[in-house]
Short mmCIF file of C-alpha atoms in Angstrom, two decimals:
data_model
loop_
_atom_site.label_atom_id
_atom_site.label_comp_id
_atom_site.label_asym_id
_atom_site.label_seq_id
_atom_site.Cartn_x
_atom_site.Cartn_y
_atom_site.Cartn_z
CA UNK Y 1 91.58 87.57 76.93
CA UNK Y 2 88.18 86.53 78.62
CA UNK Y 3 87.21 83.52 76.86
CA UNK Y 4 83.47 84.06 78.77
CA UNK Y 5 80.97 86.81 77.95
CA UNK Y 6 78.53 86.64 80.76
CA UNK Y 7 74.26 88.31 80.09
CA UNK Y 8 73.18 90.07 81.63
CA UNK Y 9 75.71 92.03 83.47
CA UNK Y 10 73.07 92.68 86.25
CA UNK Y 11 70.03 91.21 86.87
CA UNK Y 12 67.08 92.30 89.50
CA UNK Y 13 64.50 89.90 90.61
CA UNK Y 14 61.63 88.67 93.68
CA UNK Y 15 61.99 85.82 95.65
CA UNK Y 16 60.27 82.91 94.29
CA UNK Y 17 61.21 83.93 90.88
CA UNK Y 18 63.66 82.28 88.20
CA UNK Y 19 66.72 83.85 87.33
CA UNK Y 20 68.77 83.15 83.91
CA UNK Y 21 71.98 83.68 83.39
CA UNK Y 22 74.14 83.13 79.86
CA UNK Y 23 77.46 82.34 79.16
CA UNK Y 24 79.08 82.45 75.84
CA UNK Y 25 82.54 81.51 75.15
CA UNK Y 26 85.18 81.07 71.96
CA UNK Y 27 87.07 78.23 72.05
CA UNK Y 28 86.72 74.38 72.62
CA UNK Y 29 86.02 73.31 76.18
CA UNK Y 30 86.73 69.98 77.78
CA UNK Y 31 84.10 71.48 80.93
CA UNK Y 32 82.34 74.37 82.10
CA UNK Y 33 81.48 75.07 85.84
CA UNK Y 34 79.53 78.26 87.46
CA UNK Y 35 80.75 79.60 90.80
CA UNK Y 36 79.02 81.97 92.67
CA UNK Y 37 81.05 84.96 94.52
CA UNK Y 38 79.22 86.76 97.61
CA UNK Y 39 80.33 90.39 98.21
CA UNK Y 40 84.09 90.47 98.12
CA UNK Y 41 84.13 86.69 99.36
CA UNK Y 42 86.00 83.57 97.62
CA UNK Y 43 84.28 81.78 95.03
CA UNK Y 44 82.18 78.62 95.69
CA UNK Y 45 82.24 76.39 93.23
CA UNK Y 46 78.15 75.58 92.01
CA UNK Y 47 77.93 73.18 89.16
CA UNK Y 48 79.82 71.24 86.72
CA UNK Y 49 79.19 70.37 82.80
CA UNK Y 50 81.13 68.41 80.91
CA UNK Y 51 81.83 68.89 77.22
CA UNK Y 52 79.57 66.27 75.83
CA UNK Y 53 76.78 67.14 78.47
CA UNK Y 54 73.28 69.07 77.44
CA UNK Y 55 72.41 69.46 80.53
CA UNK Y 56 72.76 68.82 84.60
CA UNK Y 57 70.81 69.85 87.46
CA UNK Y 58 71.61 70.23 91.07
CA UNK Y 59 68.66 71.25 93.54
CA UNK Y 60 67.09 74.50 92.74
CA UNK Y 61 70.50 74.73 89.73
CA UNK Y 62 70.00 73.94 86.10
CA UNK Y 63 72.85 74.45 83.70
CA UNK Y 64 72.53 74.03 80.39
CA UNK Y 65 75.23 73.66 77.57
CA UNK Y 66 75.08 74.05 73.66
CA UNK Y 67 78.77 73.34 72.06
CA UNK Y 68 77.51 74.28 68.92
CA UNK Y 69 76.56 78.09 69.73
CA UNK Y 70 79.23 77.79 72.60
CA UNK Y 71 76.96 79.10 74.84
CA UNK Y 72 75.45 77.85 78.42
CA UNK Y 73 72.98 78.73 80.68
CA UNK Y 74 72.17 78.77 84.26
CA UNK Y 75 68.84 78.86 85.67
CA UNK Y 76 68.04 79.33 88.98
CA UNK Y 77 64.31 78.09 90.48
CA UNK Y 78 62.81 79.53 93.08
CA UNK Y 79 65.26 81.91 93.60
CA UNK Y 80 65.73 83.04 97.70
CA UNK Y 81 67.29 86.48 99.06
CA UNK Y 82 70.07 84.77 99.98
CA UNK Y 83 70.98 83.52 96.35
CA UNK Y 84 71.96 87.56 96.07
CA UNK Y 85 75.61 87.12 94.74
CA UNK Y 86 77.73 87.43 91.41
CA UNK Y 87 77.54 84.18 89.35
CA UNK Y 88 80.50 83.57 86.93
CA UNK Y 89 81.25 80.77 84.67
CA UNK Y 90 84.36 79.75 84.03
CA UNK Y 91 85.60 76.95 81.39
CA UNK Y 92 88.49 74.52 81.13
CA UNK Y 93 90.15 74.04 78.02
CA UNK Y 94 91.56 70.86 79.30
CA UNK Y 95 94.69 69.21 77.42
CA UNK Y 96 97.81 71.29 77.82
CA UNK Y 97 95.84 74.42 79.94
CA UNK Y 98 94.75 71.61 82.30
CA UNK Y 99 93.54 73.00 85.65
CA UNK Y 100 93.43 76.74 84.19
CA UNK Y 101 89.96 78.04 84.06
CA UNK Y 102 89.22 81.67 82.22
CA UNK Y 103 86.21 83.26 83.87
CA UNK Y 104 84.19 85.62 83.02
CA UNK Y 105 82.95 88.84 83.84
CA UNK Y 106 79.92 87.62 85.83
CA UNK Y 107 76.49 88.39 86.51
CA UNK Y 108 75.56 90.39 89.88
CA UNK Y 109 71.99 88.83 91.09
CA UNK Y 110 70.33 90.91 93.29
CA UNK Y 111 67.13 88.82 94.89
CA UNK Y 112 64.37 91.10 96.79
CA UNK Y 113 62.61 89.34 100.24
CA UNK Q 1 88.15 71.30 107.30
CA UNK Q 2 89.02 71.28 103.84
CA UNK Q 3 90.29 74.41 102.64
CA UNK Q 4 92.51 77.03 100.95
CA UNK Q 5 94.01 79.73 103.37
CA UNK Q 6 95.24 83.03 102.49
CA UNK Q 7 97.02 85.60 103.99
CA UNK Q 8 97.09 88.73 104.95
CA UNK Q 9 93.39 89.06 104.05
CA UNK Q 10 93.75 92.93 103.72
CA UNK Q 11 96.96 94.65 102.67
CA UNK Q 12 97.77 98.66 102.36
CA UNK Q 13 101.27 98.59 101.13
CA UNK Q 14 103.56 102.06 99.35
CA UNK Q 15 104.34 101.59 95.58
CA UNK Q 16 108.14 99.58 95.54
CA UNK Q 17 108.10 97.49 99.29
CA UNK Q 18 108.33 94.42 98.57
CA UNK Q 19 105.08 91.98 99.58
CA UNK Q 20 103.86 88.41 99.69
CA UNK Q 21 100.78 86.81 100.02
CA UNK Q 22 100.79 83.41 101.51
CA UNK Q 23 98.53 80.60 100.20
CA UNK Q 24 98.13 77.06 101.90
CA UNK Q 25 96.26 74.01 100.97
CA UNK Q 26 95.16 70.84 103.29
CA UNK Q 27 93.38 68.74 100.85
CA UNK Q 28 97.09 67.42 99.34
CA UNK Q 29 96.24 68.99 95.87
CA UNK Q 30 98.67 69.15 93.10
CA UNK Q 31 97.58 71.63 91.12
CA UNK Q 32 97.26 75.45 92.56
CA UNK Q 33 97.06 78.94 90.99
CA UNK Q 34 96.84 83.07 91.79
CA UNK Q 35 93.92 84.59 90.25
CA UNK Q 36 93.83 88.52 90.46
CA UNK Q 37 90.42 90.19 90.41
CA UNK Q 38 89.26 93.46 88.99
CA UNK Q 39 86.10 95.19 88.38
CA UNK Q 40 84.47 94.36 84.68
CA UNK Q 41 87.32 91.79 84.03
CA UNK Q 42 86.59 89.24 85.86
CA UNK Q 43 88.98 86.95 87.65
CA UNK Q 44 92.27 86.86 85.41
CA UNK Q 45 95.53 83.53 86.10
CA UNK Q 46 98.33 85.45 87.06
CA UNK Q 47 100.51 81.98 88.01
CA UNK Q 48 99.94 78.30 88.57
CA UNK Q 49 101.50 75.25 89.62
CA UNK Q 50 100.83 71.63 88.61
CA UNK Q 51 103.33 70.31 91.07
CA UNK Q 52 106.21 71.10 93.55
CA UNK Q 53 108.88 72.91 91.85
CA UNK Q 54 106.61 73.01 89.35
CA UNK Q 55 104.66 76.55 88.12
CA UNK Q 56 103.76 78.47 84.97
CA UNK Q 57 102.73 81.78 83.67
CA UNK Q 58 99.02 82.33 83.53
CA UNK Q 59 97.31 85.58 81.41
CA UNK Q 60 98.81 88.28 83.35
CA UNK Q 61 102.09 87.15 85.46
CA UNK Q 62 104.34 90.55 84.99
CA UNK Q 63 105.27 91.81 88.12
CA UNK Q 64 104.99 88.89 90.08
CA UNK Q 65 106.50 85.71 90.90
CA UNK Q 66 105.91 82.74 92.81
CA UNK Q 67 107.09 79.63 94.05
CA UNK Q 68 106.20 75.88 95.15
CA UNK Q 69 108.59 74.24 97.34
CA UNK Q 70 106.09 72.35 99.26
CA UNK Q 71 102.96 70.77 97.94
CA UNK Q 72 100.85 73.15 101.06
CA UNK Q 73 102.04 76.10 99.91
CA UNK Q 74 102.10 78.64 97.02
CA UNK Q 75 102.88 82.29 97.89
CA UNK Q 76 102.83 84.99 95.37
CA UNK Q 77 105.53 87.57 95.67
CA UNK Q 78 105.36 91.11 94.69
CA UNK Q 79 109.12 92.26 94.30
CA UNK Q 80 108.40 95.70 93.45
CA UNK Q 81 104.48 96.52 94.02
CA UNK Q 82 102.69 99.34 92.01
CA UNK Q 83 99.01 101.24 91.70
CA UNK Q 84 97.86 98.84 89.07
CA UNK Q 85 98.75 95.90 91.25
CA UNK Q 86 95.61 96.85 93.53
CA UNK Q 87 93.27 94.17 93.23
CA UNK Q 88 91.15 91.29 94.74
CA UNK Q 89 93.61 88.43 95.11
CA UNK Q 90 92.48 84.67 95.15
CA UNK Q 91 94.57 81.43 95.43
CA UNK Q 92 93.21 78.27 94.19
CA UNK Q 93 93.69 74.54 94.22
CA UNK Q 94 92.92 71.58 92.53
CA UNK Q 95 92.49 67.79 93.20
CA UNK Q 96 94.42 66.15 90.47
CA UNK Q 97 93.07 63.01 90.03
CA UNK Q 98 90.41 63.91 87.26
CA UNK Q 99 89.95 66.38 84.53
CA UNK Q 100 86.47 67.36 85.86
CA UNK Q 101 87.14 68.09 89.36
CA UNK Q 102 86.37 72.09 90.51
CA UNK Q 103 89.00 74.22 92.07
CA UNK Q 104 89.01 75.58 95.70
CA UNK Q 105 89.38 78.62 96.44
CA UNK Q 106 90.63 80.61 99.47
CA UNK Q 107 89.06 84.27 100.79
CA UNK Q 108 90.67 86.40 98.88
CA UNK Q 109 93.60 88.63 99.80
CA UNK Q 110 92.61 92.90 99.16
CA UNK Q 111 95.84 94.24 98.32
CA UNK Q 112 95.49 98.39 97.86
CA UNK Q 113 99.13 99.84 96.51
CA UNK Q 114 99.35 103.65 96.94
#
């Protein structure tokens, strides 16, 4: 089952603008990370957050995480054409499903120059 | 360099001949795992391994099988290959020495069964 529900499933957007994407999930999490996938590429792996972390940045990257509504968020500033890409989150159970991450469906980004 | 290879990158293969995708790691990681990918579901475990001699059923394993006889390496075999085996294919590793470290991952392998 896909522990993450990704919103919005597609988002459209000018360069220089902010883009937000959500994450909710369903079960405890020892971490969740973001990767972002260009067209048909491998995933890159973009930001880490652990469980008992609000929130972290990383340049232009702000993730956000609320345990309670088991939810995060990642924002990205300033957005460029080349941030174009699908962004998924992905979280890590930890304990016995150590290393396994469940994804989600991801968000498709689409930046205009 | 650092990195996850994987290989063939493309693949057109009949329904039943028999298939694997190779998958080789440099870092000296532990931990390594198949993901398949398919549109609106995301990237889905199929297998992983925590160790040589070592590996595990993920979400969706039936239909293939895998292997880890050397740390480098974890192919994923395809005995009998169907339609509903076409799909994005991505190998992964891990370092193992925390809980919060990010996995690698290789190209991707595009596998198309007819």
């Amino acid at each position: 089952s896909q522990q993450g529900e990704e919103d919005p499933q597609a988002l459209s957007i000018q360069e220089g603008e902010n883009a937000t994407m959500n994450c909710s999930y369903k079960t405890s999490i020892n971490n969740l990370q973001w990767y972002r996938q260009n067209s048909g590429r491998g995933l890159v792996h973009l930001i880490l957050i652990r469980s008992n972390e609000r929130e972290k940045h990383s340049g232009r990257l702000r993730v956000t995480l609320d345990t309670s509504k088991k939810s995060s968020s990642l924002l990205i500033t300033a957005s460029r054409a080349a941030d174009t890409a699908s962004y998924f989150c992905a979280t890590d159970a930890g304990g016995t499903s150590y290393g396994k991450l469940t994804f989600g469906q991801g968000t498709i980004l689409t930046v205009h120059p | 360099e650092a990195q996850v290879t994987q290989n063939p990158r493309y693949l057109i293969t009949v329904t039943g001949k028999k298939l694997t995708v190779t998958c080789s790691q440099n870092m000296n990681h532990e931990y390594m795992s198949w993901y398949r990918q398919d549109p609106g579901l995301g990237l889905r475990q199929i297998y992983y391994s925590m160790n040589v001699e070592v590996t595990d059923k993920g979400d969706v394993p039936e239909g293939y099988k895998v292997s880890r006889k050397e740390k480098r390496n974890f192919p994923l075999i395809l005995e009998s290959p169907s339609p509903n085996q076409t799909s994005l294919y991505f190998c992964a590793s891990r370092p193992p020495d925390t809980p919060y470290n990010e996995q690698f991952f290789g190209p991707g392998t595009r596998l198309t069964v007819l």
